[in-house]
mmCIF file of C-alpha atoms in Angstrom:
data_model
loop_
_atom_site.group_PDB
_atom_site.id
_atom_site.type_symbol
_atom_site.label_atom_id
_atom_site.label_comp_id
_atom_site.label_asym_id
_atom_site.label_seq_id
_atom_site.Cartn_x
_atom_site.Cartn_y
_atom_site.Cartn_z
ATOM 1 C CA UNK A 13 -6.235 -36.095 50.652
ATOM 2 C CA UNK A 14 -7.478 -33.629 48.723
ATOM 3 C CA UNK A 15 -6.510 -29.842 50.075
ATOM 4 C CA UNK A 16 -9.486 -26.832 50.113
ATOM 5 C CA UNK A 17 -8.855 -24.306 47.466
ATOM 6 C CA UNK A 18 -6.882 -22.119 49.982
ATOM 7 C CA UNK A 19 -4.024 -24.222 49.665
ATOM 8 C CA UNK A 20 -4.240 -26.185 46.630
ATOM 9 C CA UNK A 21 -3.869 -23.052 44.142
ATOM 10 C CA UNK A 22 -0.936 -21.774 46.449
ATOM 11 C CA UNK A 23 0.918 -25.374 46.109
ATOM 12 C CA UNK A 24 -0.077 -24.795 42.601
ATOM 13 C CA UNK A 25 1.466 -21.958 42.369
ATOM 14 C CA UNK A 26 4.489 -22.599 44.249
ATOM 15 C CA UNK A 27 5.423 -25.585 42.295
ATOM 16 C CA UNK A 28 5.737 -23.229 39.265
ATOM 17 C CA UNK A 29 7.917 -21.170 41.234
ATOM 18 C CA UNK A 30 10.088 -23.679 42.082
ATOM 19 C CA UNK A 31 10.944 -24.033 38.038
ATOM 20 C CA UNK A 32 12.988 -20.803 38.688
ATOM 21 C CA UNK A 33 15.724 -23.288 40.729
ATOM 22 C CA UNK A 34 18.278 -24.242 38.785
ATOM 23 C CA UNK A 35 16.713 -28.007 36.922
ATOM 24 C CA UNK A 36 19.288 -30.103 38.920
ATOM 25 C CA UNK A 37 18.218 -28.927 42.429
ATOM 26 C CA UNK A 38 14.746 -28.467 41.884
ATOM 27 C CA UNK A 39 14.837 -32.078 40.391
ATOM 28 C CA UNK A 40 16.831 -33.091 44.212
ATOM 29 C CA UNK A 41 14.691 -30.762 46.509
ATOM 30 C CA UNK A 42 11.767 -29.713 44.607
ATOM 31 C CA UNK A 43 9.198 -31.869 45.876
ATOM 32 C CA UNK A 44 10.325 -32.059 49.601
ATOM 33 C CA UNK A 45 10.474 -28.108 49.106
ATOM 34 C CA UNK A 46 6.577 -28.302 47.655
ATOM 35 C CA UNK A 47 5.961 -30.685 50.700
ATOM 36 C CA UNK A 48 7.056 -28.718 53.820
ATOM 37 C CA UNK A 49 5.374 -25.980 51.977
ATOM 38 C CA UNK A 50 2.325 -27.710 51.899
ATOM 39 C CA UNK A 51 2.494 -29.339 55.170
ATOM 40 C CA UNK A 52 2.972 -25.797 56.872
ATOM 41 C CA UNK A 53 0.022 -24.252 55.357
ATOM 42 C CA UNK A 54 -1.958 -26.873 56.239
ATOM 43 C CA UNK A 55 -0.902 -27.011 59.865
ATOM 44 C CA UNK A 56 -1.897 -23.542 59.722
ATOM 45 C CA UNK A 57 -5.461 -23.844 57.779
ATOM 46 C CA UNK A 58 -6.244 -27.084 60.523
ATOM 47 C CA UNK A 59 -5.467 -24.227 63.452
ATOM 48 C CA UNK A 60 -7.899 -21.259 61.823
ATOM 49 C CA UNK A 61 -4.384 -18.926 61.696
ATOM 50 C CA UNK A 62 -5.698 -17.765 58.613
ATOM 51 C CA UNK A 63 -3.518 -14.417 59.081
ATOM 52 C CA UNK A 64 -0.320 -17.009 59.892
ATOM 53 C CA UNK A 65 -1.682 -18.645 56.712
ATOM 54 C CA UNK A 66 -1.485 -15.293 54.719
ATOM 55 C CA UNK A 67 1.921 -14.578 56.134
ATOM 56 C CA UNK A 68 3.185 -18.238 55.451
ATOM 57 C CA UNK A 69 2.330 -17.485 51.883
ATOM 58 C CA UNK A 70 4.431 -14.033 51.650
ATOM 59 C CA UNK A 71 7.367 -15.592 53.749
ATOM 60 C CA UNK A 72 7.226 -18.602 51.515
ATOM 61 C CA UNK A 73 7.513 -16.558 48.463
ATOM 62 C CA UNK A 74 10.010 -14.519 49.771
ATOM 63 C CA UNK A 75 12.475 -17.464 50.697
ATOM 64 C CA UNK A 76 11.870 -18.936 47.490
ATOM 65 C CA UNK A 77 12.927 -16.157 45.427
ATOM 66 C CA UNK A 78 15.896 -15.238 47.481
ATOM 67 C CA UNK A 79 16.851 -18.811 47.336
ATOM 68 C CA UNK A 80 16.502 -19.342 44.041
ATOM 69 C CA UNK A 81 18.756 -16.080 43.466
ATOM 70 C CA UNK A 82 21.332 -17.721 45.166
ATOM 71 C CA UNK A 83 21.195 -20.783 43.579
ATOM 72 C CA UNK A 84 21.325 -19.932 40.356
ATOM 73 C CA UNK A 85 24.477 -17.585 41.278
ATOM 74 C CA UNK A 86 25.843 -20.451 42.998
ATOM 75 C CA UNK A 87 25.456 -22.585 39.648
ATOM 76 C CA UNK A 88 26.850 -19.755 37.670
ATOM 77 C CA UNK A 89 29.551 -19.479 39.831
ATOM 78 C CA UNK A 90 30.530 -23.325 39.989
ATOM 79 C CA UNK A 91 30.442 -22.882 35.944
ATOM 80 C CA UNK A 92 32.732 -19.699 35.645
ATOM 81 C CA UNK A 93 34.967 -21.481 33.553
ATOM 82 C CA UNK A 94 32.235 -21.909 31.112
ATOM 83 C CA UNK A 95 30.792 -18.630 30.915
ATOM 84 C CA UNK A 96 34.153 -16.747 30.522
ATOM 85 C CA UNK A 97 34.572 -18.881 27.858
ATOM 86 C CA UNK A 98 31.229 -18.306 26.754
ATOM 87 C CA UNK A 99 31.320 -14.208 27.216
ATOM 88 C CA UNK A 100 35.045 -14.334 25.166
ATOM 89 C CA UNK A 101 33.146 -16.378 22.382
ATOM 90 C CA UNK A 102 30.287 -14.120 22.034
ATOM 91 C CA UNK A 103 32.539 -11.268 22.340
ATOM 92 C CA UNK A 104 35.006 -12.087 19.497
ATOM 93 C CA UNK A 105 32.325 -13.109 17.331
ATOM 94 C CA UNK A 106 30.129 -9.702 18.060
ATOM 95 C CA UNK A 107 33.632 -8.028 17.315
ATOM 96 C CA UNK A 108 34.126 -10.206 14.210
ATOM 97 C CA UNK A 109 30.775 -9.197 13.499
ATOM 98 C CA UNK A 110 31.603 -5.321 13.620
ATOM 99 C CA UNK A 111 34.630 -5.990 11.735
ATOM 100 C CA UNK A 112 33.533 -8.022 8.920
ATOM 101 C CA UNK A 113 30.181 -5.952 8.206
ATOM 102 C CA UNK A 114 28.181 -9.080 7.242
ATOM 103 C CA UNK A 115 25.045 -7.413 8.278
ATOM 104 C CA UNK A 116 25.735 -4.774 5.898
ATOM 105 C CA UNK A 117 26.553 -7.633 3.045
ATOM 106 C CA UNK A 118 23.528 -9.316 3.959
ATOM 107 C CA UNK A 119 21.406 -5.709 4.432
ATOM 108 C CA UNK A 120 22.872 -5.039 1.019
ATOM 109 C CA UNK A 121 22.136 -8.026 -0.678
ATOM 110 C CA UNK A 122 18.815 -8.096 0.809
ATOM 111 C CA UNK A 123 17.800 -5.060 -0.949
ATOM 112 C CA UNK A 124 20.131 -5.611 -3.942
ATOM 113 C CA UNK A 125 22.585 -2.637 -2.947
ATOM 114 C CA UNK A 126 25.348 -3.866 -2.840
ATOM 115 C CA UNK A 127 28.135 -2.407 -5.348
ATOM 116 C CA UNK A 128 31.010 -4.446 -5.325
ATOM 117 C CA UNK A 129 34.501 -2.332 -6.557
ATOM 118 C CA UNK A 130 35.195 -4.748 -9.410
ATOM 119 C CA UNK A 131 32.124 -5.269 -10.440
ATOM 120 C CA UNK A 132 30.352 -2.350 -10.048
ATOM 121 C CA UNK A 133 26.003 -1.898 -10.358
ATOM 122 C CA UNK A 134 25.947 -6.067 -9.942
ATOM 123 C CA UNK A 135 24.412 -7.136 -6.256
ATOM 124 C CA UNK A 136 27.352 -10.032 -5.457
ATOM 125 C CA UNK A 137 26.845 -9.345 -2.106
ATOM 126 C CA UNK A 138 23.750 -12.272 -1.180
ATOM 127 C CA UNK A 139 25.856 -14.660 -2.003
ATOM 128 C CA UNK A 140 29.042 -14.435 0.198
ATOM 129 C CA UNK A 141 26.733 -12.690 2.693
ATOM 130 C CA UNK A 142 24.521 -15.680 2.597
ATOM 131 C CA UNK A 143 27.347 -18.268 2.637
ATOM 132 C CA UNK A 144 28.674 -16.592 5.997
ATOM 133 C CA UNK A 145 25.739 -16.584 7.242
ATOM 134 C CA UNK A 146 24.456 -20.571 6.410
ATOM 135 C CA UNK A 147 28.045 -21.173 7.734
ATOM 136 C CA UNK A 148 27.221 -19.879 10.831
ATOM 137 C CA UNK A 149 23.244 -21.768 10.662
ATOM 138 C CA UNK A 150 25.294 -24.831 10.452
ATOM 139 C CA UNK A 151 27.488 -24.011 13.483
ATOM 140 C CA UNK A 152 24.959 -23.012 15.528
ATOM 141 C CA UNK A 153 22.815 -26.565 14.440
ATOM 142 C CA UNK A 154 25.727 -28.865 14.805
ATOM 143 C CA UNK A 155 26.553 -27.255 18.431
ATOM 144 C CA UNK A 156 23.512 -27.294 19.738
ATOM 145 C CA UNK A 157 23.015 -31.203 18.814
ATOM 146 C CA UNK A 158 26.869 -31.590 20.488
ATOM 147 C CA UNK A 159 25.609 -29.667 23.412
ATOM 148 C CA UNK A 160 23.048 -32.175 25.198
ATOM 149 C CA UNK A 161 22.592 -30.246 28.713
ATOM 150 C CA UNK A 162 25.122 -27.289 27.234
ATOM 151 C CA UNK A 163 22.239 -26.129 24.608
ATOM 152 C CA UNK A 164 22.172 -22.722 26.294
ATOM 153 C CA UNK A 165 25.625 -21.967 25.079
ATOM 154 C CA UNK A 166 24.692 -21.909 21.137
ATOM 155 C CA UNK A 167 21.746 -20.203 22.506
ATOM 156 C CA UNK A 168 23.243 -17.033 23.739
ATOM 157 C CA UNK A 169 25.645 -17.241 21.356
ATOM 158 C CA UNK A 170 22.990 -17.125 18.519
ATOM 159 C CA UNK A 171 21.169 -14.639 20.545
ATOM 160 C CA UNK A 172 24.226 -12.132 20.675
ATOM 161 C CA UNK A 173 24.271 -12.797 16.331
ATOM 162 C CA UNK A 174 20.665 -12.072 16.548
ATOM 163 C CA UNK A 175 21.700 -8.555 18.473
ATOM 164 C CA UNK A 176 24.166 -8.096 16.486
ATOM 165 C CA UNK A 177 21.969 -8.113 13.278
ATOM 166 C CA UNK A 178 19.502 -5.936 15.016
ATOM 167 C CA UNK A 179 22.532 -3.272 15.997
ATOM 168 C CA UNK A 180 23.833 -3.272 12.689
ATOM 169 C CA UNK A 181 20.462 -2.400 10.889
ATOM 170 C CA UNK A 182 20.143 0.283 12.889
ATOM 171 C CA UNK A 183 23.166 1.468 12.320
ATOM 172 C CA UNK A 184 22.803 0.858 8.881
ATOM 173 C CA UNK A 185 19.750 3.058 8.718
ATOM 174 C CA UNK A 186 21.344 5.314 10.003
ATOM 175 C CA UNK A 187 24.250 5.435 8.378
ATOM 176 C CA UNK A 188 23.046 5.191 4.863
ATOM 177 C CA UNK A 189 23.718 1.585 4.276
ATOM 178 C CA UNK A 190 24.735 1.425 0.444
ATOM 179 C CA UNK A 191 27.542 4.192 0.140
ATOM 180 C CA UNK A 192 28.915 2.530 3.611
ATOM 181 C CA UNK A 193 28.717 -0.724 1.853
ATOM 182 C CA UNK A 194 30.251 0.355 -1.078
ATOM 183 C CA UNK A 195 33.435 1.532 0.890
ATOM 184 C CA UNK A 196 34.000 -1.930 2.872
ATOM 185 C CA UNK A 197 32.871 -4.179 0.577
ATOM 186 C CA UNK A 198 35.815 -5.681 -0.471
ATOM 187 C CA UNK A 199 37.437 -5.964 3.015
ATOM 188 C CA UNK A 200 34.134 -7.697 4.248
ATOM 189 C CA UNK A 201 34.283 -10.267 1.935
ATOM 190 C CA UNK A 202 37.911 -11.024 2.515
ATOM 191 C CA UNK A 203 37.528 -10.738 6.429
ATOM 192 C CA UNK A 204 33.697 -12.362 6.416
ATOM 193 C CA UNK A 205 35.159 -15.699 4.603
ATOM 194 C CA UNK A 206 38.448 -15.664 6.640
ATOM 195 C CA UNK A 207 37.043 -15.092 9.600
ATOM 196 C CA UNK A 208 34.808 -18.400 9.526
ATOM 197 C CA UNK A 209 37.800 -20.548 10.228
ATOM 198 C CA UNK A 210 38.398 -18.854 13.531
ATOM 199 C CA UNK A 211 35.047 -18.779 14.311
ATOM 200 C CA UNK A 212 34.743 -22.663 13.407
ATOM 201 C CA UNK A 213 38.054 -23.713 15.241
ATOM 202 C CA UNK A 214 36.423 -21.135 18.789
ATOM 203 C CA UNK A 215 33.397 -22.939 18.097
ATOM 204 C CA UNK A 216 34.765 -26.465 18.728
ATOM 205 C CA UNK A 217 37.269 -25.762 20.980
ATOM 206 C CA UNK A 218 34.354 -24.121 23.358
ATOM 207 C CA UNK A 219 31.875 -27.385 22.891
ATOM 208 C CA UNK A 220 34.571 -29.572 23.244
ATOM 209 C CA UNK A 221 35.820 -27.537 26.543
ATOM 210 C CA UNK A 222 32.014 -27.696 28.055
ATOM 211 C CA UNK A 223 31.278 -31.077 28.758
ATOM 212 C CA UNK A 224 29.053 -31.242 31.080
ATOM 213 C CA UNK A 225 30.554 -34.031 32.782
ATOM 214 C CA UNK A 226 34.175 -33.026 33.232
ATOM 215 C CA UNK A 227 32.480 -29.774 35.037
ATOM 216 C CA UNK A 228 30.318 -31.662 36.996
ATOM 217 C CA UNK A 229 33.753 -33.615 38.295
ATOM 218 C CA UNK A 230 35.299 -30.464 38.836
ATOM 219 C CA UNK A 231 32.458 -29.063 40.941
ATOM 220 C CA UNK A 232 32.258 -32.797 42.996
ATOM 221 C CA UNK A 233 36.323 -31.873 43.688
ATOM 222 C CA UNK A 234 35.745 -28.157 44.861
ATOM 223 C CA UNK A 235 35.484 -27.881 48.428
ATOM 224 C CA UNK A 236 32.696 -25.625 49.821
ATOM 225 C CA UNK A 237 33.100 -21.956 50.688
ATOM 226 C CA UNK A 238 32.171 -21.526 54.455
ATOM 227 C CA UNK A 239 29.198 -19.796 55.977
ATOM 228 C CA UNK A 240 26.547 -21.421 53.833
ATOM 229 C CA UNK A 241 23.837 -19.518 53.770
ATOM 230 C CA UNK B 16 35.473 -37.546 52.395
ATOM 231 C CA UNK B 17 36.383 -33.826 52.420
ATOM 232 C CA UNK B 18 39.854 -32.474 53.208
ATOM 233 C CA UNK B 19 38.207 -30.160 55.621
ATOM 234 C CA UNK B 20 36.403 -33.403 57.205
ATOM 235 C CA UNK B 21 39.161 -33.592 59.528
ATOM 236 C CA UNK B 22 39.022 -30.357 61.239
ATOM 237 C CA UNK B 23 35.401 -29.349 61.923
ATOM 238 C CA UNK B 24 37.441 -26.108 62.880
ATOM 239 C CA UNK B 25 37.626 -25.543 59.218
ATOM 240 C CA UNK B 26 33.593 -25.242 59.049
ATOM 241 C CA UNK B 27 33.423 -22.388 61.736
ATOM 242 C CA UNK B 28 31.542 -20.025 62.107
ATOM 243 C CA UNK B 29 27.960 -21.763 61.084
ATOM 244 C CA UNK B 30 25.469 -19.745 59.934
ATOM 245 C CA UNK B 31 22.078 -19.352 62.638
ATOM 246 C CA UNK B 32 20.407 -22.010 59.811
ATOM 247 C CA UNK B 33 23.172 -24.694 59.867
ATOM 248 C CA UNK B 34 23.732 -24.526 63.408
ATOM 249 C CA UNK B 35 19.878 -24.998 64.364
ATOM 250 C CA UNK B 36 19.143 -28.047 61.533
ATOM 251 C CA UNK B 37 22.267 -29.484 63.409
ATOM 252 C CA UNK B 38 20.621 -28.725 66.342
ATOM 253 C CA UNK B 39 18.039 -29.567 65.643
ATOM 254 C CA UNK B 40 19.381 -33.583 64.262
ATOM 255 C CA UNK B 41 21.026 -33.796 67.152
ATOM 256 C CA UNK B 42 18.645 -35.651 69.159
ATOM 257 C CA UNK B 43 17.550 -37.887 66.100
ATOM 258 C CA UNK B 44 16.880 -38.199 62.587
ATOM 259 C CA UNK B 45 13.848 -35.211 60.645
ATOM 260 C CA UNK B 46 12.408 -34.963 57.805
ATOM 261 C CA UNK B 47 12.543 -31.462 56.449
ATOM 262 C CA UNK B 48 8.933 -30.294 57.567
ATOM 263 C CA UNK B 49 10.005 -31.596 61.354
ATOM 264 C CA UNK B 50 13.730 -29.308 61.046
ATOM 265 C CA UNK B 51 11.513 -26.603 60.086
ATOM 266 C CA UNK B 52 8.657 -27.552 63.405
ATOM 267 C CA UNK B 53 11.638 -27.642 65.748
ATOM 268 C CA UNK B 54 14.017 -24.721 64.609
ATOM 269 C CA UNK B 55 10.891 -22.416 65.099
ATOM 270 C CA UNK B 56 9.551 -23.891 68.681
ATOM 271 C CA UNK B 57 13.698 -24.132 69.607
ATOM 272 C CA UNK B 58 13.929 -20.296 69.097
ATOM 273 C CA UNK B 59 10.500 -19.598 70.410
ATOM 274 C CA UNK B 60 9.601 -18.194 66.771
ATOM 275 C CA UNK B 61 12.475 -15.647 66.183
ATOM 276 C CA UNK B 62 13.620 -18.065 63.415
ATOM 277 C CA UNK B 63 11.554 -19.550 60.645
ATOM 278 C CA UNK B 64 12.930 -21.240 58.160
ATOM 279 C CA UNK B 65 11.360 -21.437 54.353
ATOM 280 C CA UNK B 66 11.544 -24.174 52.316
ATOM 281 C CA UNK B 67 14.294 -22.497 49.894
ATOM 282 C CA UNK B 68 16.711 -21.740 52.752
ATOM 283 C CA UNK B 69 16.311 -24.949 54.575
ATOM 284 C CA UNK B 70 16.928 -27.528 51.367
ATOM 285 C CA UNK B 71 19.514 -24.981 50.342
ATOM 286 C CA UNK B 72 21.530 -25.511 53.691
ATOM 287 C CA UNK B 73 20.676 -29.020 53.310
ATOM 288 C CA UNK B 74 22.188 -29.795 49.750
ATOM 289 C CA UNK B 75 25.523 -27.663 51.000
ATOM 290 C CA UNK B 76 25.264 -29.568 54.598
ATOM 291 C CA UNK B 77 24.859 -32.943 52.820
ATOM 292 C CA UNK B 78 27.814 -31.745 50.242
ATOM 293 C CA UNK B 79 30.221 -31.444 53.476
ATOM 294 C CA UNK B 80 29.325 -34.258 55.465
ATOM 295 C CA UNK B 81 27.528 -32.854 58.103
ATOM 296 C CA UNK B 82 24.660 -34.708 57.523
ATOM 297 C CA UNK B 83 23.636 -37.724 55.678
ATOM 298 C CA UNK B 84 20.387 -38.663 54.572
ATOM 299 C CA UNK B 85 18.989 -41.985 55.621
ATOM 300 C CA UNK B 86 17.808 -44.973 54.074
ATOM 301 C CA UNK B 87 15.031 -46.011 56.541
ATOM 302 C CA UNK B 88 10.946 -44.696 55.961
ATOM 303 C CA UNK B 89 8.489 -44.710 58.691
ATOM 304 C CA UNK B 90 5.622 -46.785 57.741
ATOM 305 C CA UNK B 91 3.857 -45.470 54.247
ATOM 306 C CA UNK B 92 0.411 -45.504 56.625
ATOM 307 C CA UNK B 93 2.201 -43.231 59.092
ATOM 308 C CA UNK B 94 3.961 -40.808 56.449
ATOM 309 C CA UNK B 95 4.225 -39.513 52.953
ATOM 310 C CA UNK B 96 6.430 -42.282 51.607
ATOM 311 C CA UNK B 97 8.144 -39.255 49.783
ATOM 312 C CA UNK B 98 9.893 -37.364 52.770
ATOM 313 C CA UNK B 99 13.440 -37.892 52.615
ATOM 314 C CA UNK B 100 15.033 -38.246 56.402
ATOM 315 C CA UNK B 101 18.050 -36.734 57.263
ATOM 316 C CA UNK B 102 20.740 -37.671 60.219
ATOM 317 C CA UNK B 103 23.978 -36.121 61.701
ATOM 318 C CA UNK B 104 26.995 -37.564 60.624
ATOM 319 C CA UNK B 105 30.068 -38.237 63.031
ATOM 320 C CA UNK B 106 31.470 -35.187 61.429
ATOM 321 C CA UNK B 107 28.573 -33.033 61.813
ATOM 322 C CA UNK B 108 28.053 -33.647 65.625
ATOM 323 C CA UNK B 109 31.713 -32.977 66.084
ATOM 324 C CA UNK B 110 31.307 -29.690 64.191
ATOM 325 C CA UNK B 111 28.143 -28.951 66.268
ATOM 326 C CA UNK B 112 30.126 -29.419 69.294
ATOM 327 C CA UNK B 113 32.959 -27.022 68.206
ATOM 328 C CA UNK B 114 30.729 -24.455 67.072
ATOM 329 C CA UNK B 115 28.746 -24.962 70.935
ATOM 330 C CA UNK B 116 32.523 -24.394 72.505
ATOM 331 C CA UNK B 117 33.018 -21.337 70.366
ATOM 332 C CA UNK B 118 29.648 -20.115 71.575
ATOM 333 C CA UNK B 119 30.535 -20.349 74.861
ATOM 334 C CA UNK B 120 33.610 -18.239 74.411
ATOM 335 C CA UNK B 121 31.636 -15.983 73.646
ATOM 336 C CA UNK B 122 29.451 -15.974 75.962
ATOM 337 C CA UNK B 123 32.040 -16.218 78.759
ATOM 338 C CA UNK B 124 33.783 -13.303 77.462
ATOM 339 C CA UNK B 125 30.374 -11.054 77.265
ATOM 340 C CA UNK B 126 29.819 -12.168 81.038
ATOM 341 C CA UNK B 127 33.070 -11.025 81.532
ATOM 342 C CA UNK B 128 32.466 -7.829 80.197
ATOM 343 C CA UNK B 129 28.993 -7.169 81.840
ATOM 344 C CA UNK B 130 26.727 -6.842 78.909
ATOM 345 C CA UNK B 131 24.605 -9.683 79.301
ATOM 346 C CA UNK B 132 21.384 -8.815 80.457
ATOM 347 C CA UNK B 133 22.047 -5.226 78.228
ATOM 348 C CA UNK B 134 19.121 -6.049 75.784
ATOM 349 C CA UNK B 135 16.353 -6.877 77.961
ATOM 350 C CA UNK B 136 17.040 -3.932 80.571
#
C-alpha cells in the first residue's frame, strides 16, 4: 500500500532517525518501531486529525530522541568496563604523548629542525620520529582488524593521537618549536622508543580484554536495575 | 530464569509504562501498535506512548521475564506478517498482580486520609 506523501517522507525520515539507536536494538526493534510509527500516522491521516497528525510527528520525534539517549547510555553503561579501559588507554598514551614530545620530533623533522646534541646542524629527528610514529600506524591497523564489532576503540584511540598532534603544533607554534626541540631531544628519543613497548603490551592487553563476546555474556548475567523507564 | 524471577516483589515499583503494557497483555496477546491503541484509550489519553519508550520497556520487560514474545502470526492477509506479538509470562502476571495490591495500599491509605476526591474539587 503505498502511503500519500504526508506520511511516506515522515517514515522516511524516521527510519534515519532510528540509526541514532544503538545498531543492536535498532536491528531488534527498529522496524516494529518504524511500524507503530507508521500505523499511528496513518490511523490519524484515515480520520482527517491532521493537527493529531502534526502532533504525532513532534511527539514521535521527541520519544525517539529521548529514547535513543537512554539507550545509548544504557549501552555505555553495560560496557563500563570497556570504556575505563578505553579512557586509561587514551589517557596514558596522550600523557606518553606529552612526555615523549614525538610531535615535536616529527614537527622537527618535518621541517628539518631538528638539532640533535651529538650531532648537532644534522635533522636525525624524521627518522626515530617516523619509526614511532609507523609503530603506532601498525598498532592502530592490526587493532582495528582484531577488533571486529570493537573498531571504535582504535578509533578514539587514534582520534585522541590525532588531538594530540593537533595540541602539540599549537603548542609548538607557540612555543618556538626548534630551541624547545633542541632541549628534549635526546630524552624524546630515549622515552619515544621505550615507550612503544608499553604502549604495544596496553594495546593488546585492551583488545584482548574487549571481546565482544565475553561482554555480551557478562551483560546476559547482569540482572536489571528496577524502574525501567 | 532471573534470580529476581522468584519474587515479583523484587520488580516493584513499575514504572506508569510497564505497568499499563502489562495491563494492557493482560487480557491477551498485542502487537506493539495494539499496546500503544489500548494504553491510550485505558487512560482516556493522559498516556501516550511513542515508539522509543514502548520497545524500550519491551526489550527490558522481555530481558526480565515479564513478557515473552510469541511464536504464532495472525493470517499474512489479516496483518503485516512483520509485527512481532507479545504475551505475559507467569511471572509477569504475578508481578502485575503485586504491583495492583501495592496500588491498593495506597489507595486505601489515601481514603483513609481523606484526600481522594482533592484534585477534582
Amino acid at each position: 500500500m503505498s502511503d500519500p506523501a504526508g506520511i511516506r517522507w515522515p517514515v522516511r525520515a524516521y527510519r534515519q532517525l532510528l540509526k541514532l539507536f544503538p545498531a543492536e536494538f535498532r536491528r531488534t526493534y527498529g522496524d516494529q518501531m518504524l511500524i507503530a510509527f507508521r500505523d499511528r500516522a496513518r490511523d490519524l491521516r484515515h480520520q482527517a486529525d491532521l493537527i493529531g497528525l502534526a502532533m504525532w510527528y513532534s511527539y514521535a520525534l521527541w520519544d525517539l530522541l529521548k529514547s535513543a539517549a537512554r539507550e545509548g547510555i544504557e549501552t555505555m553503561s553495560n560496557h563500563a568496563n570497556s570504556l575505563l579501559r578505553l579512557g586509561l588507554f587514551g589517557g596514558v598514551l596522550f600523557m606518553l604523548a606529552l612526555l615523549t614530545r614525538m610531535e615535536f620530533l616529527f614537527l622537527a623533522g618535518f621541517m628539518q629542525t631538528y638539532l640533535s646534541p651529538l650531532t648537532r646542524g644534522t635533522p636525525v629527528g624524521w627518522l626515530p620520529a617516523a619509526f614511532v610514529l609507523s609503530i603506532e600506524l601498525l598498532l592502530l591497523v592490526l587493532a582495528v582488524r582484531r577488533s571486529r564489532n570493537w573498531w571504535w576503540i582504535p578509533t578514539i584511540f587514534g582520534g585522541l593521537r590525532v588531538y594530540s598532534l593537533g595540541a602539540m603544533l599549537l603548542l609548538a607554534g607557540y612555543l618556538g618549536a626548534p630551541g624547545f626541540v633542541l632541549e628534549s631531544g635526546g630524552l624524546t628519543a630515549i622515552m619515544g622508543l621505550s615507550g612503544m613497548g608499553l604502549i604495544l603490551g596496553l594495546t593488546w592487553w585492551a583488545m584482548a580484554r574487549s571481546d565482544g563476546s565475553r561482554l555480551a555474556a557478562r551483560m546476559d548475567a547482569g540482572r536489571l536495575p528496577q524502574g525501567v523507564d | 530464569m532471573d534470580a529476581g524471577q522468584t519474587n515479583p516483589q523484587t520488580e516493584l515499583p513499575l514504572t506508569p509504562a510497564v505497568f499499563h503494557i502489562l495491563l494492557a497483555l493482560a487480557d491477551g496477546e498485542k502487537h506493539g501498535y495494539a499496546i500503544m491503541q489500548e494504553v491510550e484509550a485505558a487512560t482516556e489519553g493522559q498516556m501516550t506512548l511513542g515508539p522509543g519508550t514502548l520497545y524500550g520497556s519491551i526489550k527490558r520487560m522481555l530481558k526480565a521475564g515479564l513478557i515473552a514474545e510469541t511464536d504464532e502470526r495472525p493470517d499474512p492477509a489479516l496483518d503485516d506478517s512483520r509485527r512481532r506479538y507479545y504475551e505475559l509470562s507467569g511471572y509477569g502476571r504475578k508481578v502485575l498482580a503485586a504491583e495492583v495490591e501495592r496500588l491498593e495500599q495506597a489507595v486505601r491509605l489515601a481514603e483513609q486520609k481523606h484526600v481522594l476526591g482533592g484534585a477534582t474539587s
